[in-house]
Coordinates of C-alpha atoms and ligand atoms in Angstrom, one line a residue:
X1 CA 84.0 44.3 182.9
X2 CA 80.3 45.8 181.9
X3 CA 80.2 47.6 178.8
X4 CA 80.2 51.1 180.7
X5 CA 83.3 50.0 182.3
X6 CA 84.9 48.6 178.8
X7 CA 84.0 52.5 177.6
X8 CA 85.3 54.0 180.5
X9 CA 88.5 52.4 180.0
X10 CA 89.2 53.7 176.5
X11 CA 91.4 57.0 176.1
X12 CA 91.0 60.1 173.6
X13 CA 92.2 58.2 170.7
X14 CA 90.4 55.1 171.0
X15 CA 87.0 56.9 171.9
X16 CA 87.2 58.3 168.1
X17 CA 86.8 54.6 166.5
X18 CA 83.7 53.8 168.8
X19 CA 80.2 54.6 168.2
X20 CA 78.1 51.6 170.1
X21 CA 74.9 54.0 169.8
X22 CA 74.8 53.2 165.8
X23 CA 72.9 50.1 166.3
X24 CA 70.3 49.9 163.0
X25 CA 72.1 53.0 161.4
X26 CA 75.1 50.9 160.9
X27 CA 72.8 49.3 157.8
X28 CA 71.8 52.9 156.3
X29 CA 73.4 52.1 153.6
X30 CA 76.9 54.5 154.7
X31 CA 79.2 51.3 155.8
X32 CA 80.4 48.1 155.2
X33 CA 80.3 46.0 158.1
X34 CA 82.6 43.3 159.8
X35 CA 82.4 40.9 162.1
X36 CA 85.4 39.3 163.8
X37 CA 86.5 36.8 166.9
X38 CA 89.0 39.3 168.6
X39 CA 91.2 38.0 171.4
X40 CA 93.2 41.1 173.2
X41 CA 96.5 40.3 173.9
X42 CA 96.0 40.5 177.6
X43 CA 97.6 44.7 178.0
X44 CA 94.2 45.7 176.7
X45 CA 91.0 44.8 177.2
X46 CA 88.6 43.7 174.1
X47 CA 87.1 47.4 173.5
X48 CA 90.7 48.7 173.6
X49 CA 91.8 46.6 171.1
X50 CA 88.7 46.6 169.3
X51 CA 89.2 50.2 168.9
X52 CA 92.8 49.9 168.1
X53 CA 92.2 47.4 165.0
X54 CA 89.0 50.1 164.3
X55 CA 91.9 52.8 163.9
X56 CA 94.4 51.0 162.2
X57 CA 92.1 49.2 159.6
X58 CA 90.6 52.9 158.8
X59 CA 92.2 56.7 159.3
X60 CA 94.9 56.0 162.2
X61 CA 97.9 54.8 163.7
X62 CA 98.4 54.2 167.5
X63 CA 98.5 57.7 168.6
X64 CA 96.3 60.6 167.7
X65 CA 98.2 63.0 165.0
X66 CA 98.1 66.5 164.7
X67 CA 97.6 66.5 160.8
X68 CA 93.9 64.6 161.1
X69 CA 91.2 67.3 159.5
X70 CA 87.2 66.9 160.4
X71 CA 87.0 65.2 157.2
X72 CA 89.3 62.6 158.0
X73 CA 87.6 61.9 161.5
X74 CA 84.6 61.0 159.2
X75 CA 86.1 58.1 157.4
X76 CA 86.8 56.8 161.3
X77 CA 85.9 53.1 161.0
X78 CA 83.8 52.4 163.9
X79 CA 83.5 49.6 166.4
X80 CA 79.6 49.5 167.2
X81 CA 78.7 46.2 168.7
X82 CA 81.4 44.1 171.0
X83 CA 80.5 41.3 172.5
X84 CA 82.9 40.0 175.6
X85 CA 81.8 36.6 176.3
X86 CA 81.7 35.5 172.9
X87 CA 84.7 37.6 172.3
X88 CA 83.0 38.6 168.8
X89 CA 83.2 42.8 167.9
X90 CA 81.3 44.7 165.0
X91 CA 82.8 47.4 163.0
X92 CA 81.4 49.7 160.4
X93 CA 83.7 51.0 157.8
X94 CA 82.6 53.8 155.9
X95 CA 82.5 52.5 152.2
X96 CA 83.8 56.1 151.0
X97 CA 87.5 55.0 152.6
X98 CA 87.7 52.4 149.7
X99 CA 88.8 52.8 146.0
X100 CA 86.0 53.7 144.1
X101 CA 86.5 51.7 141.3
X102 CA 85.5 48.6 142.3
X103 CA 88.3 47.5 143.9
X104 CA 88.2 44.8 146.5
X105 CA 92.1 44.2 146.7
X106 CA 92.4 47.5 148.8
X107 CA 88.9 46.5 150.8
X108 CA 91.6 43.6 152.3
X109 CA 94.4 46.2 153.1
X110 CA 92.2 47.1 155.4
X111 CA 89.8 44.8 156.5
X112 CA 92.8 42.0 157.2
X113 CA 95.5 44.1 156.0
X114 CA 98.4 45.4 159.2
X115 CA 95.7 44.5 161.7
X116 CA 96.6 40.6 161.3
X117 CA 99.6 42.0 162.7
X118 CA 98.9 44.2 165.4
X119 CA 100.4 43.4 169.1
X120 CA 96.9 44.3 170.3
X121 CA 95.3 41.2 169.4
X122 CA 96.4 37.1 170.4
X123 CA 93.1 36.5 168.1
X124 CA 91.9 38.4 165.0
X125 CA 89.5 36.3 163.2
X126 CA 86.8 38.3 159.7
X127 CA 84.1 35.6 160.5
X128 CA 81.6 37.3 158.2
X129 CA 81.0 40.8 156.2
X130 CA 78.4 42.9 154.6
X131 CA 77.8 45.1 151.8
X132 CA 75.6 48.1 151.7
X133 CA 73.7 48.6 148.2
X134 CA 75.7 51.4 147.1
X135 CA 79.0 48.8 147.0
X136 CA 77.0 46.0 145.1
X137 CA 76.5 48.9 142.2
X138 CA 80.2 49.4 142.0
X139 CA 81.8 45.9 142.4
X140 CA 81.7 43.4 139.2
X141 CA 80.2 40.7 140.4
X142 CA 80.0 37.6 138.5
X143 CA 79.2 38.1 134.7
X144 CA 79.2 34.8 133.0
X145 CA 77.6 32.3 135.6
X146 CA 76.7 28.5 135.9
X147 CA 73.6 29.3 134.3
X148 CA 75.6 30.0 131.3
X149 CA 77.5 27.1 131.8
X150 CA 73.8 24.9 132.6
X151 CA 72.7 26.2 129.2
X152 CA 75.7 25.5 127.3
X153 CA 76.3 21.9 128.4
X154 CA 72.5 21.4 128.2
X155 CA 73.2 20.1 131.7
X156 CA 70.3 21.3 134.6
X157 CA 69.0 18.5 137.0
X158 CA 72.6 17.5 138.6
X159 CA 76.1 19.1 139.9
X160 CA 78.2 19.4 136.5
X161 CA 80.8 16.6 136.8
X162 CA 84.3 17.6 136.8
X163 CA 87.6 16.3 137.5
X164 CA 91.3 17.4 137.6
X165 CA 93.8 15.9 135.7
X166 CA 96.4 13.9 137.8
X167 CA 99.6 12.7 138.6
X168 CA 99.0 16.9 139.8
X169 CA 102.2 17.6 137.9
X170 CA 105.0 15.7 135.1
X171 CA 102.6 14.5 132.3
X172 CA 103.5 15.8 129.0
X173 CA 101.4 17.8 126.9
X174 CA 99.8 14.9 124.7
X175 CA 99.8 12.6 128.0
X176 CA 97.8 15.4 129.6
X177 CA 95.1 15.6 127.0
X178 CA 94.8 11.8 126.8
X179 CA 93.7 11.6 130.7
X180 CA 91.2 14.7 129.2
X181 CA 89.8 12.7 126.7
X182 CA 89.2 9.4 128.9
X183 CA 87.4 11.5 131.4
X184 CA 85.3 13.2 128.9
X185 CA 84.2 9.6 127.0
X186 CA 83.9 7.9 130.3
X187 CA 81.7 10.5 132.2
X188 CA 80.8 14.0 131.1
X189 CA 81.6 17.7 131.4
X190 CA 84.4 19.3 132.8
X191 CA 87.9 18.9 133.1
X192 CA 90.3 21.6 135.3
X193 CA 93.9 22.0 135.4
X194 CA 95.3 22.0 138.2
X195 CA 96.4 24.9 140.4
X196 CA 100.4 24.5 139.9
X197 CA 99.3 24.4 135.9
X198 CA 101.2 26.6 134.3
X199 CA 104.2 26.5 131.1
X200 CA 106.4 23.7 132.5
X201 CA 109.2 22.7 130.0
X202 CA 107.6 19.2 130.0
X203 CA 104.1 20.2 129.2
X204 CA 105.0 23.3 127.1
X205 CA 101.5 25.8 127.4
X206 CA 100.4 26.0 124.1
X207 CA 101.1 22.6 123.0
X208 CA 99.1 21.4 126.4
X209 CA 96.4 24.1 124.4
X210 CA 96.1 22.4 121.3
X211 CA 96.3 18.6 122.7
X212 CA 93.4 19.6 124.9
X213 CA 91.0 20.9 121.6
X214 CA 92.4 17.6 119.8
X215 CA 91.2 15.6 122.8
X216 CA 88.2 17.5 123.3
X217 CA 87.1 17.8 119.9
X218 CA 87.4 13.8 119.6
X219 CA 85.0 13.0 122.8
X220 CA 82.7 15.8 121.6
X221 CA 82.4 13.7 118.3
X222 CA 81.9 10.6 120.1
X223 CA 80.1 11.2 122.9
X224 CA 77.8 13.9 121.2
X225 CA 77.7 15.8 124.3
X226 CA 79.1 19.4 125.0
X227 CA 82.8 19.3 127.0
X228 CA 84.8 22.4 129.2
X229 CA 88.2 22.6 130.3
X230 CA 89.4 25.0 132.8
X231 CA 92.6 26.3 131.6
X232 CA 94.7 27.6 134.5
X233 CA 96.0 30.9 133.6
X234 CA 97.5 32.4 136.3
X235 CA 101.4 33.6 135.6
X236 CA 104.5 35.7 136.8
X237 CA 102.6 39.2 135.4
X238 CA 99.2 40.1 134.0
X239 CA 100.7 40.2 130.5
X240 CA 101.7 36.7 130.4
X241 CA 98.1 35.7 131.7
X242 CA 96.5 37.7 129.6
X243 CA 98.7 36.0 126.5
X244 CA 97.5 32.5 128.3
X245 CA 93.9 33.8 127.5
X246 CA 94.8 35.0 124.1
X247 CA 96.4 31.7 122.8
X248 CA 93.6 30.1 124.3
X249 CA 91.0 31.8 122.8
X250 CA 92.8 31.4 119.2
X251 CA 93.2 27.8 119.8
X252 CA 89.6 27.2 118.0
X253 CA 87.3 26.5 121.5
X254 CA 83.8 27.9 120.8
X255 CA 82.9 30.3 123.5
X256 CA 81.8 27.9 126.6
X257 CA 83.8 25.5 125.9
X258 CA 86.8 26.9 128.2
X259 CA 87.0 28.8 131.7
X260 CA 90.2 30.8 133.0
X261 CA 90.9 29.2 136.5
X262 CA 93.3 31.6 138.5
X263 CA 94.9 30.8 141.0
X264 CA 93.1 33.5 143.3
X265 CA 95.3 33.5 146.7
X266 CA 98.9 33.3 145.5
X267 CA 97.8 35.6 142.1
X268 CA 96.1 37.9 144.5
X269 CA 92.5 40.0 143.8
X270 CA 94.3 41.7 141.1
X271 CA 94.7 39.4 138.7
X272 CA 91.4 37.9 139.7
X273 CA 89.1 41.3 138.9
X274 CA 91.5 42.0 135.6
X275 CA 90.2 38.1 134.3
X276 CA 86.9 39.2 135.1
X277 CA 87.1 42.9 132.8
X278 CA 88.8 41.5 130.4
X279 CA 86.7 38.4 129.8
X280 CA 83.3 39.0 130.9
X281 CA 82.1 35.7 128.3
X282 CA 84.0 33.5 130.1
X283 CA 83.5 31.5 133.3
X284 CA 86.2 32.5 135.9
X285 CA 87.2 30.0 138.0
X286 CA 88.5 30.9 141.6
X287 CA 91.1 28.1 142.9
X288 CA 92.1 29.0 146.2
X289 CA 95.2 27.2 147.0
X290 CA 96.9 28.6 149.9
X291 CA 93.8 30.3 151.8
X292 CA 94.2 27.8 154.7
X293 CA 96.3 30.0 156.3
X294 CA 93.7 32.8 156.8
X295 CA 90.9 30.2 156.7
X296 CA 91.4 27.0 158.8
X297 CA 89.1 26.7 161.2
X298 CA 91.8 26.5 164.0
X299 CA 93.7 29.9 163.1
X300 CA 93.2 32.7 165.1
X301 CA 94.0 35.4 162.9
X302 CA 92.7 35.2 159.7
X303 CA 89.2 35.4 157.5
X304 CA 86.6 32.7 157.1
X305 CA 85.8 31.1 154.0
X306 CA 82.4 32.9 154.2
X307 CA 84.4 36.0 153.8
X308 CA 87.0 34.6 150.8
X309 CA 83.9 33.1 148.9
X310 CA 81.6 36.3 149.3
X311 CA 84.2 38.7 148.0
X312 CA 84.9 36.5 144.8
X313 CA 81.1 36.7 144.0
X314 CA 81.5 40.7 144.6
X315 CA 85.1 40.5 142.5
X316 CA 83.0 39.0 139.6
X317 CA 84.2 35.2 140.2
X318 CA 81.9 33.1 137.9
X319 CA 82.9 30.1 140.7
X320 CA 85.0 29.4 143.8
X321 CA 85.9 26.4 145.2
X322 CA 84.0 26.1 148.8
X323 CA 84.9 23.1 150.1
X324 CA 83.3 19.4 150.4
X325 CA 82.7 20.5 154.4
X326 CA 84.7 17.6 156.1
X327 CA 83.7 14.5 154.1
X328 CA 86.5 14.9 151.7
X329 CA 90.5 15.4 152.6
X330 CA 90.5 19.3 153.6
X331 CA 90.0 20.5 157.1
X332 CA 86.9 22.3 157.0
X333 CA 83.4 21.3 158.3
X334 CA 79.5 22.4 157.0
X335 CA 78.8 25.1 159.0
X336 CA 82.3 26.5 157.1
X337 CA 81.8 25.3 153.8
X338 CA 78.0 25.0 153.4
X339 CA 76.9 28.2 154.4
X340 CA 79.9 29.8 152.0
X341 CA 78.6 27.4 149.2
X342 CA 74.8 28.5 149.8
X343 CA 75.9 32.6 150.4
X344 CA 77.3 32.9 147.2
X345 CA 74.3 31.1 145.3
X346 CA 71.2 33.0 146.8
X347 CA 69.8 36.4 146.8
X348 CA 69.5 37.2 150.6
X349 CA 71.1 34.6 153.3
X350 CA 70.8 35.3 157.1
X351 CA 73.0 32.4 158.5
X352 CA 75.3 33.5 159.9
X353 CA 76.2 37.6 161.1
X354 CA 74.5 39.4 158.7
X355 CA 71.7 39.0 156.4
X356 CA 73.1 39.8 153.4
X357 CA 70.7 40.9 150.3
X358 CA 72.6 40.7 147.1
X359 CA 70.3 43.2 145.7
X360 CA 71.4 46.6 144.3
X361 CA 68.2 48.4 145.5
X362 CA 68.3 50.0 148.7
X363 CA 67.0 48.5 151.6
X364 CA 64.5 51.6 152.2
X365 CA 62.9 50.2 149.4
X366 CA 60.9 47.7 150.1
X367 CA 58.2 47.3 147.6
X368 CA 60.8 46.7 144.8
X369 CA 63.0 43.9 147.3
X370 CA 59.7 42.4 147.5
X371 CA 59.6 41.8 143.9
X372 CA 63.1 40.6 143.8
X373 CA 62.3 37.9 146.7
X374 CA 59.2 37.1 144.5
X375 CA 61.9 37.0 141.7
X376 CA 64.4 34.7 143.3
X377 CA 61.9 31.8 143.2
X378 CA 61.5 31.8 140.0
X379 CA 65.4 32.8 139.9
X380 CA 64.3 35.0 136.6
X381 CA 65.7 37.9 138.3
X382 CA 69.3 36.3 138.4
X383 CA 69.3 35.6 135.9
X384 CA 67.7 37.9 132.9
X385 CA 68.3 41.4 134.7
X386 CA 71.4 41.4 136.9
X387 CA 71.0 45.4 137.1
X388 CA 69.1 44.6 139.9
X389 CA 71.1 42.4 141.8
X390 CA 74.6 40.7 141.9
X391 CA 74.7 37.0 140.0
X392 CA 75.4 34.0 141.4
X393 CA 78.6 32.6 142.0
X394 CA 79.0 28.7 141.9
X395 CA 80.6 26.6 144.6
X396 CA 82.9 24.5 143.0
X397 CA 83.6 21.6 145.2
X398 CA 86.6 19.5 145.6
X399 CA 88.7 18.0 147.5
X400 CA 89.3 14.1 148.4
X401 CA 85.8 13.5 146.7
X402 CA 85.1 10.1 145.5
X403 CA 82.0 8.3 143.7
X404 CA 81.3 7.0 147.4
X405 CA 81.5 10.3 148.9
X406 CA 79.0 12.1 146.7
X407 CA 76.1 11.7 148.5
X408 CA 77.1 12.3 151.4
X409 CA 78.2 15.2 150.7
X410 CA 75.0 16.5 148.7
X411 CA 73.1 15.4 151.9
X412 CA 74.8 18.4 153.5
X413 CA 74.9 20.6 150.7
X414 CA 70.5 20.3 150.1
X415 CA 70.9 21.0 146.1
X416 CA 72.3 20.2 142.8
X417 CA 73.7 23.6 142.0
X418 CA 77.5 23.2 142.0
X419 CA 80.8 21.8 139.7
X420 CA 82.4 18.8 141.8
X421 CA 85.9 18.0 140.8
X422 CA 87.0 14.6 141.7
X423 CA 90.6 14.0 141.1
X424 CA 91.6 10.7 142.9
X425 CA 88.1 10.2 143.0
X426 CA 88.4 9.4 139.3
X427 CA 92.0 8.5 138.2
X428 CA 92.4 6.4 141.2
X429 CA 89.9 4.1 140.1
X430 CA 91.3 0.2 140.0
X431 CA 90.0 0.0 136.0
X432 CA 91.7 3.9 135.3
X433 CA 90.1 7.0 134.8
X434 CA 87.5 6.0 131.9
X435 CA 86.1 3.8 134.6
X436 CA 86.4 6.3 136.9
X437 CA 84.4 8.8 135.2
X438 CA 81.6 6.7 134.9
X439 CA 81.5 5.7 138.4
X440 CA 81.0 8.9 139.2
X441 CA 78.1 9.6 136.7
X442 CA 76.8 6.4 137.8
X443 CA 76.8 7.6 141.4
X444 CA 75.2 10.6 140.6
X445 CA 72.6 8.4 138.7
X446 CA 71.9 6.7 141.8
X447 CA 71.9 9.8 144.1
X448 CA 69.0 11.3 141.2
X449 CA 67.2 8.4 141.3
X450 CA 67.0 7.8 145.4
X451 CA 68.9 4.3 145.2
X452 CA 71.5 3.5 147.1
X453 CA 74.7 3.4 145.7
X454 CA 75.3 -0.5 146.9
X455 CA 72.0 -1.2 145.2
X456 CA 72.8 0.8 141.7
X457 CA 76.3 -1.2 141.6
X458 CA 74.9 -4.7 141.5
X459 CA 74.3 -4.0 137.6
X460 CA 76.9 -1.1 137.2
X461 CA 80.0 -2.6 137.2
X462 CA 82.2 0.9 137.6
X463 CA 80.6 2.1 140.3
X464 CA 80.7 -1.1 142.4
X465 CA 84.6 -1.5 141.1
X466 CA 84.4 2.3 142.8
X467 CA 82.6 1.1 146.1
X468 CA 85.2 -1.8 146.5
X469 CA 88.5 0.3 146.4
X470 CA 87.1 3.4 147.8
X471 CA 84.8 2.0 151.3
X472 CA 88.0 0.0 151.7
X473 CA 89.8 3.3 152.5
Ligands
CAP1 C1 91.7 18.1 144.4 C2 92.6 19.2 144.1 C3 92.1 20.6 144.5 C4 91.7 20.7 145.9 C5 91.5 22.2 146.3 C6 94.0 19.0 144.8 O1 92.3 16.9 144.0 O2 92.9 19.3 142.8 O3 93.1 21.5 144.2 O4 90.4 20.1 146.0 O5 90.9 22.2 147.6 O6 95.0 19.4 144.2 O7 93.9 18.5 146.0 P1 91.6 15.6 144.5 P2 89.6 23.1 147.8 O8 90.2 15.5 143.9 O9 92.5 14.5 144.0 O10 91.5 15.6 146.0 O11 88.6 22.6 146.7 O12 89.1 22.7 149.2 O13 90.0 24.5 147.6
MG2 MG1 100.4 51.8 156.7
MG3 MG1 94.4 20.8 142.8

């Protein structure tokens, strides 16, 4: 069907959630706009449907009702670009239907709220959104960033080296803090909980606390260099994370020392924007767990992780976790996870929908983006004088990553700027996790220096114990 015929197919409710005249007025600044792989479900035809997740993502319902005012009409999201063959539709929401305090948990009531459930549709996929200016000045955004984190470790030419603490679960509090301590002496910065981490009656919370300063405290001593842990604080109800903070924050760490991760799928938006109020000093780390079933590539109904990752930097995430983009154990390939990992980072992206500027000035005003591009290569403007644009928000990367597998995977990702958490990658290690830590420093050695990894290990006996059991996989 041509598009005239796809219009002249729609009846008097659907025509009220069209508009494909708005064309460069959809970016005036009045909407927030969405992208999505729609598949009817074969009744309707892809404006019909289109129209139909238009009406029930904004004002309506599935018939026309007598109680809608002219007012209401306005807030009509809009379907303004649909694409057939590609099966791809556009649709502008007016930002004025969201809460206006900053609150991107009811963006996703609407955006991929009932619609993922919608007869209409066999296929309803958010590939991509974007935010006018007037929503970057009311959303958080990131507060403390990787920049903070750069300048506290002292830590600027290399991804900050991480790893999560295994067997995942069933190691007591002091057994815990033990596997902390070997990472930290045998490679570097940062050690995470991980996401099931919580007050388990073998690894009571705050005794799991205080071993971890102990531990910490000791390889800060010997090592001489700077150490973080991620404390998972995600629980049953906001006051019980918020306690999690508290008895972190009394435990003695000096401020950098510690991030909040929170478990931002299965703990919802919520819990991930009060972190961010609460604790704007503190690096909030997004874990995702549980977002491949919106995210997998091979769902049809869902959101990409483009979308996940650019709401957390608009919820004020300090980090998310993007992916390793197929070379580790998750599902998800570089045109997923690189472009996520590179959208949150930069100022202005255009790879993929939209060309999204991070910048709080509106587009009308040129003169002053221009400084802010100007600005972003020197990356003072991200850094000294956020007013003017939203901060970064650091891929964390993760994943079935190994000593072996981090070049490869930086040879996709094109910089440095990220956390890697190797789990496996380090505890797996034939000589045990101190051994695996410095593999992995060692690797990253090499990948700084431009030697091969085969060629550092010939006198770096880690690394080439890493080579031997890893490859062999
Ligand atoms: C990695 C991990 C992370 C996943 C999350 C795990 O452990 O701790 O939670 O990486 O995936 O439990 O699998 P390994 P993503 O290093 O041992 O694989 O980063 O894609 O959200
Ligand atoms: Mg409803
Ligand atoms: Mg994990």
């Amino acid at each position: 069907m041509t598009i005239e015929e796809l219009l002249k197919s729609l009846n008097d409710h659907q025509r009220a959630y069209v508009d494909l005249e708005l064309w460069d007025k959809a970016t005036n600044g009045d909407y927030m706009l969405a992208s999505y792989h729609l598949v009817p479900n074969g009744k309707k035809n892809i404006l019909q449907a289109a129209c139909e997740v238009a009406s029930e993502s904004s004002t309506g319902t599935n018939f026309p009702v007598k109680t809608e005012t002219p007012y209401a009409r306005l807030l009509n999201a809009l379907v303004y670009e649909v694409d057939p063959e590609a099966e791809m539709v556009k649709i502008a929401f007016p930002w004025r239907l969201f809460d206006r305090n900053g609150n991107i948990q009811n963006i996703f009531t609407y955006i991929a709220g009932n619609i993922f459930g919608m007869g209409d549709v066999k296929a309803l996929k958010l590939i991509d959104v974007w935010f006018p200016p007037v929503m970057l000045e009311q959303y958080d955004g990131p507060s403390y960033t990787l920049d903070d984190m750069r300048k506290y470790l002292n830590v600027y030419d290399r991804p900050i080296l991480g790893t999560i603490v295994k067997p995942k679960m069933g190691l007591s509090s002091a057994e815990y803090a033990e596997v902390c301590y070997d990472f930290w002496v045998g490679g570097w910065d940062f050690v995470k909980n991980d996401e099931p981490q919580a007050d388990q009656d073998f690894c009571p919370y705050e005794k799991m606390v205080a071993h971890v300063k102990e531990a910490m405290d000791k390889a800060v001593k010997e090592t001489g260099h700077k150490k973080i842990h991620s404390f998972n604080v995600s629980a049953a109800d906001f006051d019980t994370m918020l306690e999690r903070c508290e008895i972190i924050r009394n435990a003695g760490f000096e401020p950098g020392s510690y991030a909040f991760l929170i478990d931002g799928t299965t703990a919802g938006w919520m819990a991930v924007q009060t972190l961010r109020r609460h604790y704007p000093d503190v690096f909030i780390h997004f874990h995702r767990a549980g977002h491949g079933a919106y995210t997998r590539p091979e769902n049809p109904i869902g959101y990409s992780v483009l979308v996940l990752s650019k709401f957390a930097r608009l919820a004020g995430a300090s980090g998310i976790h993007t992916g390793t983009a197929g070379v580790g154990k998750m599902a998800w390939t570089p045109g997923e996870d690189v472009t996520a990992a590179h959208e949150i980072r930069y100022f202005t992206d255009m790879w993929h929908t939209f060309e999204q500027s991070w910048t709080k000035i509106p587009p009308q005003d040129e003169d002053l983006i221009g400084i802010n591009e100007i600005d972003k290569k020197n990356m003072e403007i991200l850094i000294d004088d956020s007013w003017r644009g939203i901060k970064k928000c650091c891929p964390i990367v993760s994943g079935g990553l190994n000593p072996v597998l981090l070049k490869p995977f930086m040879d996709l990702m094109w910089n440095a700027d990220f956390i890697t958490t190797m789990g496996a990658g380090t505890h797996a290690h034939p000589d045990g996790t101190r051994a695996g830590a410095t593999a992995m420093v060692q690797a990253c050695e090499a990948f700084q220096k431009w030697i091969d990894i085969h060629e550092y290990a010939k006198d770096h006996k880690e690394l080439a114990r890493a080579i031997e059991f890893f490859e062999k996989k």
